[in-house]
Amino acid sequence: MKKTIFYLLLAIFFVTLTSFSVHKFYMGIYQINYAPEKKMLQITARIFVDDLDKALEKKYNKKLHLGTQTELPAEMVLLKKYLAEKLSIKVNGKYSTMNFLSKELEGDVLVCYLSIDGINKINSLETFNSILIDWNLEQQNITHFTILGEKQSFLFTESSTKHMLKF
């Protein structure tokens, strides 16, 4: 009887401890702003660098060190290639080329700055975002749009990787 009570209490103790464990969340935050005076879309991507490293390692079979002292120029090439493949924008029905401007590390988040130039007018904006979703199906990419004074947000997930805005 004492053993049964002991094992029951041990089981309750174990369940209690594991129910309060930290669960990692997989979230990227993106901002897409239209600056009509500059005729450009300004794009900021905030991605957990450890998740990005793991996704690129899986895809390209190479160990990466983005944002660190040991980062190699070839790693930047892979990052740009990955971003171009997983993040695309159609302006007025036409694919637009994104320019990778720079990146910086803020704690454990890699912040990437991109732009699309030569946009005189926006009637529609179709965004495709599957960054890190190929690596982890729990990944969610929230994107905040500020276009022509209108603010909207959209959550990109494994089941929803495209979003269309019309103006």
Coordinates of C-alpha atoms in Angstrom, one line a residue:
M1 CA 0.0 0.0 0.0
K2 CA 2.8 2.4 0.9
K3 CA 4.5 1.6 -2.4
T4 CA 1.3 2.4 -4.3
I5 CA 0.9 5.7 -2.6
F6 CA 4.6 6.5 -3.1
Y7 CA 4.4 5.8 -6.9
L8 CA 1.2 7.7 -7.2
L9 CA 2.7 10.8 -5.5
L10 CA 5.8 10.4 -7.7
A11 CA 3.7 10.3 -10.8
I12 CA 1.7 13.4 -9.8
F13 CA 5.0 15.2 -9.0
F14 CA 6.4 14.2 -12.4
V15 CA 3.3 15.3 -14.3
T16 CA 3.3 18.6 -12.3
L17 CA 6.9 19.4 -13.2
T18 CA 6.6 18.5 -16.9
S19 CA 3.4 20.5 -17.3
F20 CA 5.3 23.7 -16.5
S21 CA 8.2 23.1 -18.7
V22 CA 9.2 25.8 -21.2
H23 CA 7.8 25.1 -24.7
K24 CA 9.7 26.9 -27.5
F25 CA 7.6 28.8 -29.9
Y26 CA 8.5 29.2 -33.6
M27 CA 7.7 32.7 -34.8
G28 CA 9.1 35.1 -37.3
I29 CA 8.0 38.7 -37.4
Y30 CA 8.0 40.7 -40.7
Q31 CA 7.2 44.3 -41.5
I32 CA 6.3 45.4 -45.1
N33 CA 5.9 49.1 -45.5
Y34 CA 5.2 51.1 -48.7
A35 CA 7.1 54.4 -48.9
P36 CA 5.5 56.2 -51.8
E37 CA 7.9 59.1 -51.6
K38 CA 10.8 56.7 -52.2
K39 CA 8.7 54.5 -54.6
M40 CA 9.7 51.4 -52.6
L41 CA 8.6 48.6 -50.3
Q42 CA 10.7 48.4 -47.2
I43 CA 10.9 44.9 -45.7
T44 CA 12.2 43.9 -42.3
A45 CA 12.5 40.2 -41.3
R46 CA 13.1 39.2 -37.7
I47 CA 14.0 35.5 -37.4
F48 CA 15.4 33.5 -34.6
V49 CA 19.0 32.9 -35.8
D50 CA 19.3 29.4 -34.2
D51 CA 16.2 28.2 -36.1
L52 CA 17.5 29.8 -39.3
D53 CA 20.9 28.2 -39.0
K54 CA 19.2 24.8 -38.5
A55 CA 16.9 25.3 -41.5
L56 CA 19.8 26.3 -43.7
E57 CA 22.0 23.4 -42.4
K58 CA 19.2 21.0 -43.3
K59 CA 18.6 22.5 -46.7
Y60 CA 22.2 23.0 -47.8
N61 CA 24.0 20.3 -45.7
K62 CA 26.4 22.9 -44.2
K63 CA 27.0 24.2 -40.7
L64 CA 26.3 27.9 -40.5
H65 CA 27.2 30.6 -38.1
L66 CA 25.0 33.6 -39.2
G67 CA 25.6 36.8 -37.3
T68 CA 28.7 35.6 -35.5
Q69 CA 32.4 36.3 -35.8
T70 CA 32.9 33.0 -37.7
E71 CA 30.3 33.7 -40.4
L72 CA 31.7 33.1 -43.9
P73 CA 30.8 35.1 -47.1
A74 CA 29.4 31.8 -48.5
E75 CA 26.9 31.7 -45.7
M76 CA 25.5 35.1 -46.8
V77 CA 25.0 33.7 -50.3
L78 CA 23.0 30.8 -48.9
L79 CA 20.9 33.2 -46.7
K80 CA 20.1 35.4 -49.7
K81 CA 19.2 32.4 -51.8
Y82 CA 17.0 30.9 -49.1
L83 CA 15.2 34.2 -48.5
A84 CA 14.6 34.7 -52.2
E85 CA 13.1 31.2 -52.5
K86 CA 10.9 31.4 -49.4
L87 CA 9.8 35.1 -49.4
S88 CA 8.4 36.6 -52.6
I89 CA 6.2 39.5 -53.4
K90 CA 4.1 40.3 -56.4
V91 CA 3.2 44.0 -56.9
N92 CA 0.3 44.6 -59.2
G93 CA 0.5 41.0 -60.4
K94 CA 4.2 41.0 -61.2
Y95 CA 7.0 39.4 -59.3
S96 CA 9.4 42.0 -57.9
T97 CA 13.0 41.5 -57.2
M98 CA 14.0 42.0 -53.6
N99 CA 17.3 43.7 -52.8
F100 CA 19.0 42.4 -49.7
L101 CA 20.3 45.5 -48.0
S102 CA 21.9 44.4 -44.7
K103 CA 21.4 42.3 -41.6
E104 CA 22.2 42.6 -37.9
L105 CA 22.0 40.4 -34.8
E106 CA 19.8 41.6 -32.0
G107 CA 20.3 39.1 -29.2
D108 CA 19.1 35.8 -30.7
V109 CA 17.2 37.4 -33.5
L110 CA 18.7 38.0 -37.0
V111 CA 17.2 41.1 -38.5
C112 CA 17.3 41.3 -42.3
Y113 CA 16.6 44.5 -44.2
L114 CA 15.3 44.2 -47.8
S115 CA 13.7 46.5 -50.3
I116 CA 11.8 46.5 -53.6
D117 CA 12.5 49.6 -55.6
G118 CA 10.7 51.3 -58.5
I119 CA 7.1 51.0 -57.3
N120 CA 5.1 54.0 -58.5
K121 CA 1.7 52.8 -57.5
I122 CA 0.2 49.8 -55.6
N123 CA -3.1 48.2 -56.7
S124 CA -2.4 44.8 -55.3
L125 CA 0.2 43.1 -53.2
E126 CA 0.5 39.3 -53.1
T127 CA 3.0 37.9 -50.5
F128 CA 4.3 34.4 -50.3
N129 CA 6.1 33.6 -47.0
S130 CA 7.3 30.0 -46.1
I131 CA 10.5 30.9 -44.3
L132 CA 11.4 28.1 -41.8
I133 CA 8.1 26.3 -42.5
D134 CA 10.0 23.7 -44.5
W135 CA 12.2 23.1 -41.5
N136 CA 9.4 23.1 -38.8
L137 CA 5.7 22.9 -39.5
E138 CA 5.0 24.7 -36.2
Q139 CA 6.6 27.8 -37.6
Q140 CA 4.4 30.9 -37.8
N141 CA 5.4 34.1 -39.6
I142 CA 3.3 37.1 -38.7
T143 CA 3.6 39.9 -41.2
H144 CA 2.5 43.5 -40.6
F145 CA 1.7 45.5 -43.7
T146 CA 1.5 49.3 -43.8
I147 CA 0.4 50.3 -47.3
L148 CA -1.1 53.7 -48.3
G149 CA -1.9 54.4 -44.6
E150 CA -3.7 51.1 -44.2
K151 CA -2.4 48.7 -41.6
Q152 CA -3.1 45.0 -41.7
S153 CA -1.5 41.8 -40.3
F154 CA -1.5 38.3 -41.5
L155 CA -0.3 35.0 -40.0
F156 CA 1.6 32.8 -42.5
T157 CA 1.5 29.1 -41.5
E158 CA 2.1 25.7 -43.1
S159 CA -1.5 25.7 -44.4
S160 CA -1.5 29.4 -45.4
T161 CA 1.6 30.7 -47.1
K162 CA 0.1 33.3 -49.5
H163 CA -1.8 36.4 -48.8
M164 CA -3.3 39.0 -51.2
L165 CA -4.0 42.6 -50.5
K166 CA -6.0 44.9 -52.9
F167 CA -6.1 48.6 -52.8

